[in-house]
């Protein structure tokens, strides 16, 4: 019954913005750390941004100053605001939920949403 469903991806031109959403169900959302990962064809999967249960955030150096992660516990949703998009941001973006210190059984992934940045 656990589901993470991403939305908001699409095709945009360089310099434009997108906001990704990940809606969770079947988990106690407020007890999970939430993260965004991305992977382009032929590339390694990389961590983009994380927001903790205490609302502290971290973003990768490659997107610092352009991307912001946030969470809304009432809506059981995590967001990724992406500004000033570049072609190298093109990837499948995946939502992840886990519980640091609780063990490997508390780890879930969404199906992903495609972001393409091209002129």
Coordinates of N, CA, C and O in Angstrom, one line a residue:
X1 N 0.8 -1.2 0.0 CA 0.0 0.0 0.0 C 0.8 1.3 0.0 O 0.3 2.4 -0.2
X2 N 2.2 1.1 0.2 CA 3.0 2.3 0.2 C 3.2 2.8 -1.2 O 3.6 2.0 -2.1
X3 N 3.0 4.0 -1.5 CA 3.2 4.6 -2.8 C 3.8 6.0 -2.7 O 3.4 6.8 -1.8
X4 N 4.8 6.3 -3.6 CA 5.3 7.6 -3.8 C 5.1 7.9 -5.3 O 5.6 7.2 -6.1
X5 N 4.4 9.0 -5.6 CA 4.0 9.3 -6.9 C 4.5 10.7 -7.3 O 4.0 11.7 -6.7
X6 N 5.4 10.8 -8.2 CA 6.0 12.0 -8.7 C 5.2 12.6 -9.8 O 4.6 11.9 -10.6
X7 N 5.2 14.0 -9.9 CA 4.6 14.7 -10.9 C 5.3 16.0 -11.2 O 6.0 16.4 -10.3
X8 N 5.0 16.7 -12.3 CA 5.5 18.0 -12.5 C 6.6 18.1 -13.6 O 7.0 19.2 -13.9
X9 N 7.1 16.9 -14.0 CA 8.1 16.9 -15.0 C 7.6 17.4 -16.4 O 6.4 17.5 -16.6
X10 N 8.6 17.6 -17.3 CA 8.2 18.1 -18.6 C 9.4 18.6 -19.4 O 10.5 18.4 -19.0
X11 N 9.1 19.2 -20.6 CA 10.1 19.7 -21.4 C 10.1 21.3 -21.3 O 9.0 21.9 -21.5
X12 N 11.2 21.8 -21.0 CA 11.4 23.3 -20.8 C 12.7 23.7 -21.5 O 13.6 22.9 -21.8
X13 N 12.7 25.0 -21.7 CA 13.9 25.6 -22.3 C 14.9 26.0 -21.2 O 14.5 26.3 -20.1
X14 N 16.2 26.1 -21.5 CA 17.2 26.6 -20.5 C 16.8 27.9 -19.9 O 16.3 28.8 -20.6
X15 N 17.0 28.1 -18.6 CA 16.6 29.3 -17.9 C 15.2 29.3 -17.3 O 14.9 30.1 -16.4
X16 N 14.4 28.3 -17.7 CA 13.0 28.3 -17.2 C 13.0 27.4 -15.9 O 14.0 26.9 -15.4
X17 N 11.8 27.3 -15.3 CA 11.6 26.7 -14.0 C 10.5 25.6 -14.1 O 9.6 25.6 -14.9
X18 N 10.7 24.6 -13.2 CA 9.7 23.6 -12.9 C 9.6 23.3 -11.4 O 10.6 23.5 -10.7
X19 N 8.4 22.9 -11.0 CA 8.3 22.4 -9.6 C 7.8 21.0 -9.7 O 6.7 20.7 -10.2
X20 N 8.6 20.1 -9.1 CA 8.2 18.7 -9.0 C 7.5 18.4 -7.6 O 7.9 19.0 -6.6
X21 N 6.6 17.5 -7.7 CA 5.9 17.1 -6.5 C 6.0 15.6 -6.3 O 6.0 14.8 -7.3
X22 N 6.0 15.1 -5.1 CA 5.9 13.7 -4.7 C 4.9 13.5 -3.6 O 5.1 14.0 -2.5
X23 N 3.8 12.8 -3.9 CA 2.8 12.6 -3.0 C 2.9 11.2 -2.4 O 3.0 10.2 -3.2
X24 N 2.9 11.1 -1.1 CA 3.1 9.8 -0.4 C 1.8 9.3 0.2 O 0.9 10.1 0.6
X25 N 1.7 8.0 0.2 CA 0.5 7.3 0.9 C 1.0 6.0 1.5 O 2.0 5.4 1.1
X26 N 0.4 5.6 2.6 CA 0.7 4.3 3.2 C 1.8 4.4 4.2 O 2.3 3.3 4.7
X27 N 2.4 5.6 4.5 CA 3.4 5.8 5.5 C 3.1 6.9 6.4 O 2.3 7.8 6.1
X28 N 3.7 6.9 7.6 CA 3.6 8.0 8.5 C 4.6 9.1 8.0 O 5.8 9.1 8.4
X29 N 4.2 9.9 7.1 CA 5.0 10.8 6.3 C 6.0 11.6 7.2 O 7.1 11.8 6.8
X30 N 5.5 12.2 8.3 CA 6.3 13.1 9.1 C 7.4 12.4 9.8 O 8.3 13.1 10.3
X31 N 7.5 11.1 9.8 CA 8.6 10.4 10.4 C 9.7 10.0 9.4 O 10.6 9.3 9.8
X32 N 9.6 10.3 8.1 CA 10.5 9.9 7.1 C 11.3 11.1 6.6 O 10.8 12.2 6.4
X33 N 12.6 10.9 6.4 CA 13.4 11.8 5.6 C 13.0 11.6 4.2 O 12.8 10.5 3.7
X34 N 12.9 12.7 3.5 CA 12.5 12.7 2.1 C 13.7 13.3 1.2 O 14.3 14.3 1.6
X35 N 13.9 12.7 0.0 CA 15.0 13.0 -0.8 C 14.5 13.0 -2.3 O 13.6 12.3 -2.7
X36 N 15.2 13.8 -3.1 CA 15.1 13.7 -4.6 C 16.5 13.2 -5.1 O 17.5 13.7 -4.8
X37 N 16.4 12.2 -6.0 CA 17.5 11.7 -6.8 C 17.3 11.9 -8.3 O 16.1 12.1 -8.7
X38 N 18.3 11.9 -9.1 CA 18.1 12.0 -10.5 C 19.1 11.1 -11.2 O 20.2 10.8 -10.7
X39 N 18.8 10.6 -12.4 CA 19.6 9.8 -13.2 C 19.3 10.0 -14.7 O 18.2 9.8 -15.2
X40 N 20.3 10.4 -15.5 CA 20.2 10.5 -16.9 C 20.7 9.3 -17.6 O 21.5 8.5 -17.0
X41 N 20.3 9.0 -18.8 CA 20.8 7.9 -19.5 C 22.3 7.8 -19.6 O 22.9 8.8 -20.0
X42 N 22.9 6.7 -19.2 CA 24.4 6.6 -19.2 C 25.1 7.2 -18.0 O 26.3 7.2 -17.9
X43 N 24.3 7.8 -17.1 CA 24.9 8.5 -15.9 C 24.6 7.7 -14.6 O 23.7 6.9 -14.6
X44 N 25.4 8.0 -13.6 CA 25.1 7.4 -12.3 C 24.0 8.2 -11.6 O 23.8 9.4 -11.8
X45 N 23.2 7.4 -10.8 CA 22.2 8.1 -10.0 C 22.9 9.0 -9.0 O 23.9 8.6 -8.3
X46 N 22.4 10.2 -8.8 CA 23.0 11.1 -7.8 C 21.9 11.7 -6.9 O 20.7 11.9 -7.3
X47 N 22.3 12.0 -5.7 CA 21.4 12.6 -4.8 C 21.4 14.1 -5.1 O 22.4 14.8 -5.2
X48 N 20.2 14.7 -5.2 CA 20.0 16.1 -5.6 C 19.7 16.9 -4.3 O 20.3 18.0 -4.2
X49 N 18.8 16.4 -3.5 CA 18.4 17.2 -2.3 C 17.7 16.4 -1.3 O 17.1 15.3 -1.6
X50 N 17.8 16.8 0.0 CA 17.2 16.0 1.1 C 16.6 17.0 2.1 O 17.2 18.1 2.3
X51 N 15.5 16.6 2.7 CA 14.9 17.4 3.8 C 14.6 16.4 4.9 O 14.0 15.3 4.7
X52 N 15.1 16.7 6.1 CA 15.0 15.8 7.2 C 13.6 16.0 7.9 O 12.8 16.9 7.6
X53 N 13.4 15.1 8.9 CA 12.1 15.2 9.7 C 12.0 16.5 10.5 O 11.0 16.9 10.9
X54 N 13.2 17.1 10.7 CA 13.3 18.4 11.5 C 13.3 19.6 10.5 O 13.5 20.7 11.0
X55 N 13.1 19.4 9.2 CA 13.0 20.4 8.2 C 14.4 21.0 7.8 O 14.4 22.0 7.1
X56 N 15.5 20.4 8.2 CA 16.8 20.8 7.7 C 17.0 20.3 6.3 O 16.5 19.2 5.9
X57 N 17.6 21.1 5.4 CA 17.8 20.7 4.0 C 19.2 20.7 3.6 O 20.1 21.4 4.1
X58 N 19.5 19.9 2.6 CA 20.8 19.8 1.9 C 20.5 19.7 0.4 O 19.6 19.0 0.0
X59 N 21.3 20.4 -0.4 CA 21.3 20.3 -1.8 C 22.7 20.0 -2.4 O 23.7 20.4 -1.8
X60 N 22.7 19.3 -3.5 CA 24.0 19.0 -4.1 C 24.7 20.3 -4.7 O 24.0 21.3 -5.0
X61 N 26.0 20.3 -4.7 CA 26.7 21.5 -5.2 C 26.3 21.9 -6.6 O 26.3 23.1 -6.9
X62 N 26.0 20.9 -7.4 CA 25.7 21.2 -8.8 C 24.4 21.9 -9.0 O 24.2 22.6 -10.1
X63 N 23.5 21.9 -8.0 CA 22.2 22.6 -8.1 C 22.1 23.7 -7.0 O 21.0 24.4 -6.9
X64 N 23.1 23.9 -6.2 CA 23.0 24.9 -5.1 C 22.7 26.3 -5.7 O 23.4 26.7 -6.6
X65 N 21.8 27.0 -5.0 CA 21.4 28.3 -5.5 C 20.3 28.3 -6.5 O 19.7 29.4 -6.8
X66 N 20.0 27.1 -7.1 CA 19.0 27.0 -8.1 C 17.8 26.2 -7.7 O 16.6 26.5 -8.1
X67 N 18.0 25.1 -6.9 CA 17.0 24.2 -6.5 C 16.7 24.3 -5.0 O 17.6 24.6 -4.2
X68 N 15.5 24.1 -4.7 CA 15.0 24.2 -3.3 C 14.1 23.0 -3.0 O 13.2 22.8 -3.7
X69 N 14.4 22.3 -1.9 CA 13.5 21.2 -1.5 C 12.7 21.7 -0.3 O 13.2 22.4 0.6
X70 N 11.4 21.2 -0.2 CA 10.6 21.5 0.9 C 9.5 20.4 1.1 O 9.3 19.6 0.2
X71 N 8.9 20.4 2.3 CA 7.9 19.4 2.6 C 6.7 20.0 3.2 O 6.8 21.0 3.9
X72 N 5.5 19.4 3.0 CA 4.3 19.8 3.6 C 3.7 18.5 4.2 O 3.1 17.7 3.5
X73 N 3.9 18.4 5.5 CA 3.5 17.2 6.2 C 1.9 17.0 6.2 O 1.5 15.8 6.2
X74 N 1.2 18.1 6.2 CA -0.3 18.0 6.2 C -0.7 17.4 4.9 O -1.7 16.6 4.8
X75 N 0.0 17.7 3.8 CA -0.4 17.1 2.4 C 0.4 15.9 2.1 O 0.2 15.3 1.0
X76 N 1.3 15.5 3.0 CA 2.2 14.3 2.7 C 2.8 14.4 1.4 O 2.9 13.4 0.6
X77 N 3.4 15.6 1.1 CA 4.0 15.9 -0.2 C 5.4 16.5 0.0 O 5.5 17.4 0.9
X78 N 6.3 16.2 -0.8 CA 7.6 16.8 -0.9 C 7.8 17.5 -2.2 O 7.3 16.9 -3.2
X79 N 8.4 18.6 -2.3 CA 8.5 19.4 -3.5 C 10.0 19.6 -3.9 O 10.9 19.7 -3.0
X80 N 10.3 19.8 -5.1 CA 11.6 20.3 -5.6 C 11.3 21.4 -6.6 O 10.9 21.2 -7.7
X81 N 11.6 22.6 -6.1 CA 11.5 23.8 -7.0 C 12.8 24.0 -7.7 O 13.9 24.1 -7.1
X82 N 12.8 24.0 -9.1 CA 13.9 24.0 -9.9 C 13.9 25.3 -10.8 O 13.0 25.4 -11.6
X83 N 14.8 26.2 -10.5 CA 14.9 27.4 -11.2 C 16.2 27.4 -12.1 O 17.1 26.7 -11.8
X84 N 16.2 28.3 -13.1 CA 17.4 28.5 -13.9 C 17.9 27.2 -14.5 O 19.1 26.8 -14.4
X85 N 17.0 26.4 -15.0 CA 17.3 25.0 -15.5 C 18.3 25.0 -16.6 O 18.3 25.9 -17.5
X86 N 19.2 24.1 -16.6 CA 20.3 23.9 -17.6 C 20.1 22.6 -18.3 O 19.5 21.6 -17.8
X87 N 20.7 22.4 -19.5 CA 20.6 21.1 -20.2 C 21.1 20.0 -19.4 O 20.6 18.9 -19.5
X88 N 22.1 20.2 -18.6 CA 22.7 19.1 -17.8 C 21.8 18.7 -16.6 O 22.1 17.7 -16.0
X89 N 20.7 19.4 -16.4 CA 19.7 18.9 -15.4 C 18.7 17.9 -16.0 O 17.9 17.3 -15.3
X90 N 18.8 17.6 -17.3 CA 18.0 16.6 -17.9 C 18.2 15.3 -17.3 O 19.3 14.8 -17.3
X91 N 17.1 14.6 -16.8 CA 17.2 13.4 -16.1 C 15.8 12.9 -15.7 O 14.9 13.6 -15.8
X92 N 15.8 11.6 -15.3 CA 14.6 11.1 -14.6 C 14.8 11.5 -13.1 O 15.9 11.2 -12.5
X93 N 13.8 12.1 -12.5 CA 13.9 12.5 -11.1 C 13.0 11.6 -10.2 O 11.8 11.4 -10.5
X94 N 13.6 11.0 -9.2 CA 13.0 10.0 -8.3 C 12.8 10.6 -6.9 O 13.8 11.2 -6.3
X95 N 11.7 10.3 -6.3 CA 11.4 10.6 -4.9 C 11.8 9.4 -4.0 O 11.5 8.2 -4.4
X96 N 12.4 9.6 -2.9 CA 12.8 8.6 -1.9 C 12.4 9.0 -0.5 O 12.5 10.1 -0.1
X97 N 11.9 8.0 0.2 CA 11.6 8.1 1.7 C 12.3 7.1 2.4 O 12.3 5.9 2.1
X98 N 13.0 7.5 3.5 CA 13.7 6.6 4.4 C 13.7 7.1 5.8 O 13.3 8.2 6.1
X99 N 14.2 6.2 6.7 CA 14.2 6.5 8.2 C 15.6 6.2 8.7 O 15.9 5.0 9.0
X100 N 16.5 7.2 8.7 CA 17.9 6.9 9.2 C 17.8 6.4 10.7 O 17.1 6.9 11.5
X101 N 18.5 5.3 10.9 CA 18.6 4.7 12.2 C 17.5 3.6 12.5 O 17.6 2.9 13.5
X102 N 16.6 3.5 11.5 CA 15.5 2.5 11.7 C 15.8 1.2 10.9 O 15.0 0.2 11.1
X103 N 16.8 1.2 10.0 CA 17.1 0.0 9.3 C 16.6 0.0 7.9 O 15.9 0.9 7.5
X104 N 17.1 -1.0 7.1 CA 16.8 -1.0 5.6 C 15.4 -1.3 5.2 O 15.1 -1.1 4.0
X105 N 14.5 -1.7 6.1 CA 13.2 -2.0 5.7 C 12.3 -0.8 5.5 O 11.2 -0.9 5.0
X106 N 12.8 0.4 5.9 CA 12.1 1.6 5.9 C 12.7 2.5 4.8 O 13.4 3.5 5.0
X107 N 12.5 2.1 3.5 CA 13.0 2.7 2.4 C 12.1 2.5 1.1 O 11.9 1.3 0.8
X108 N 11.7 3.6 0.5 CA 10.7 3.5 -0.6 C 11.1 4.4 -1.7 O 11.7 5.5 -1.5
X109 N 10.7 4.1 -2.9 CA 11.0 4.8 -4.1 C 9.8 5.0 -5.0 O 8.9 4.2 -5.1
X110 N 9.7 6.2 -5.6 CA 8.7 6.4 -6.6 C 9.1 5.9 -8.0 O 10.3 5.5 -8.2
X111 N 8.3 6.1 -9.0 CA 8.5 5.6 -10.3 C 9.3 6.6 -11.2 O 9.9 6.2 -12.2
X112 N 9.4 7.8 -10.7 CA 10.2 8.8 -11.4 C 9.3 9.7 -12.3 O 8.2 9.4 -12.8
X113 N 9.9 10.9 -12.6 CA 9.3 11.8 -13.6 C 10.4 12.5 -14.4 O 11.4 12.8 -13.9
X114 N 10.1 12.6 -15.7 CA 11.2 13.0 -16.7 C 11.2 14.5 -16.7 O 10.2 15.2 -16.9
X115 N 12.4 15.0 -16.6 CA 12.7 16.5 -16.9 C 13.7 16.6 -18.0 O 14.7 16.0 -18.0
X116 N 13.3 17.3 -19.1 CA 14.1 17.5 -20.2 C 14.3 19.0 -20.4 O 13.3 19.8 -20.5
X117 N 15.5 19.5 -20.5 CA 15.9 20.9 -20.7 C 16.6 21.0 -22.0 O 17.7 20.6 -22.1
X118 N 15.9 21.6 -22.9 CA 16.5 21.7 -24.3 C 16.0 22.9 -25.0 O 14.8 23.3 -24.8
X119 N 16.8 23.5 -25.9 CA 16.4 24.6 -26.7 C 16.0 24.1 -28.1 O 15.6 24.9 -29.0

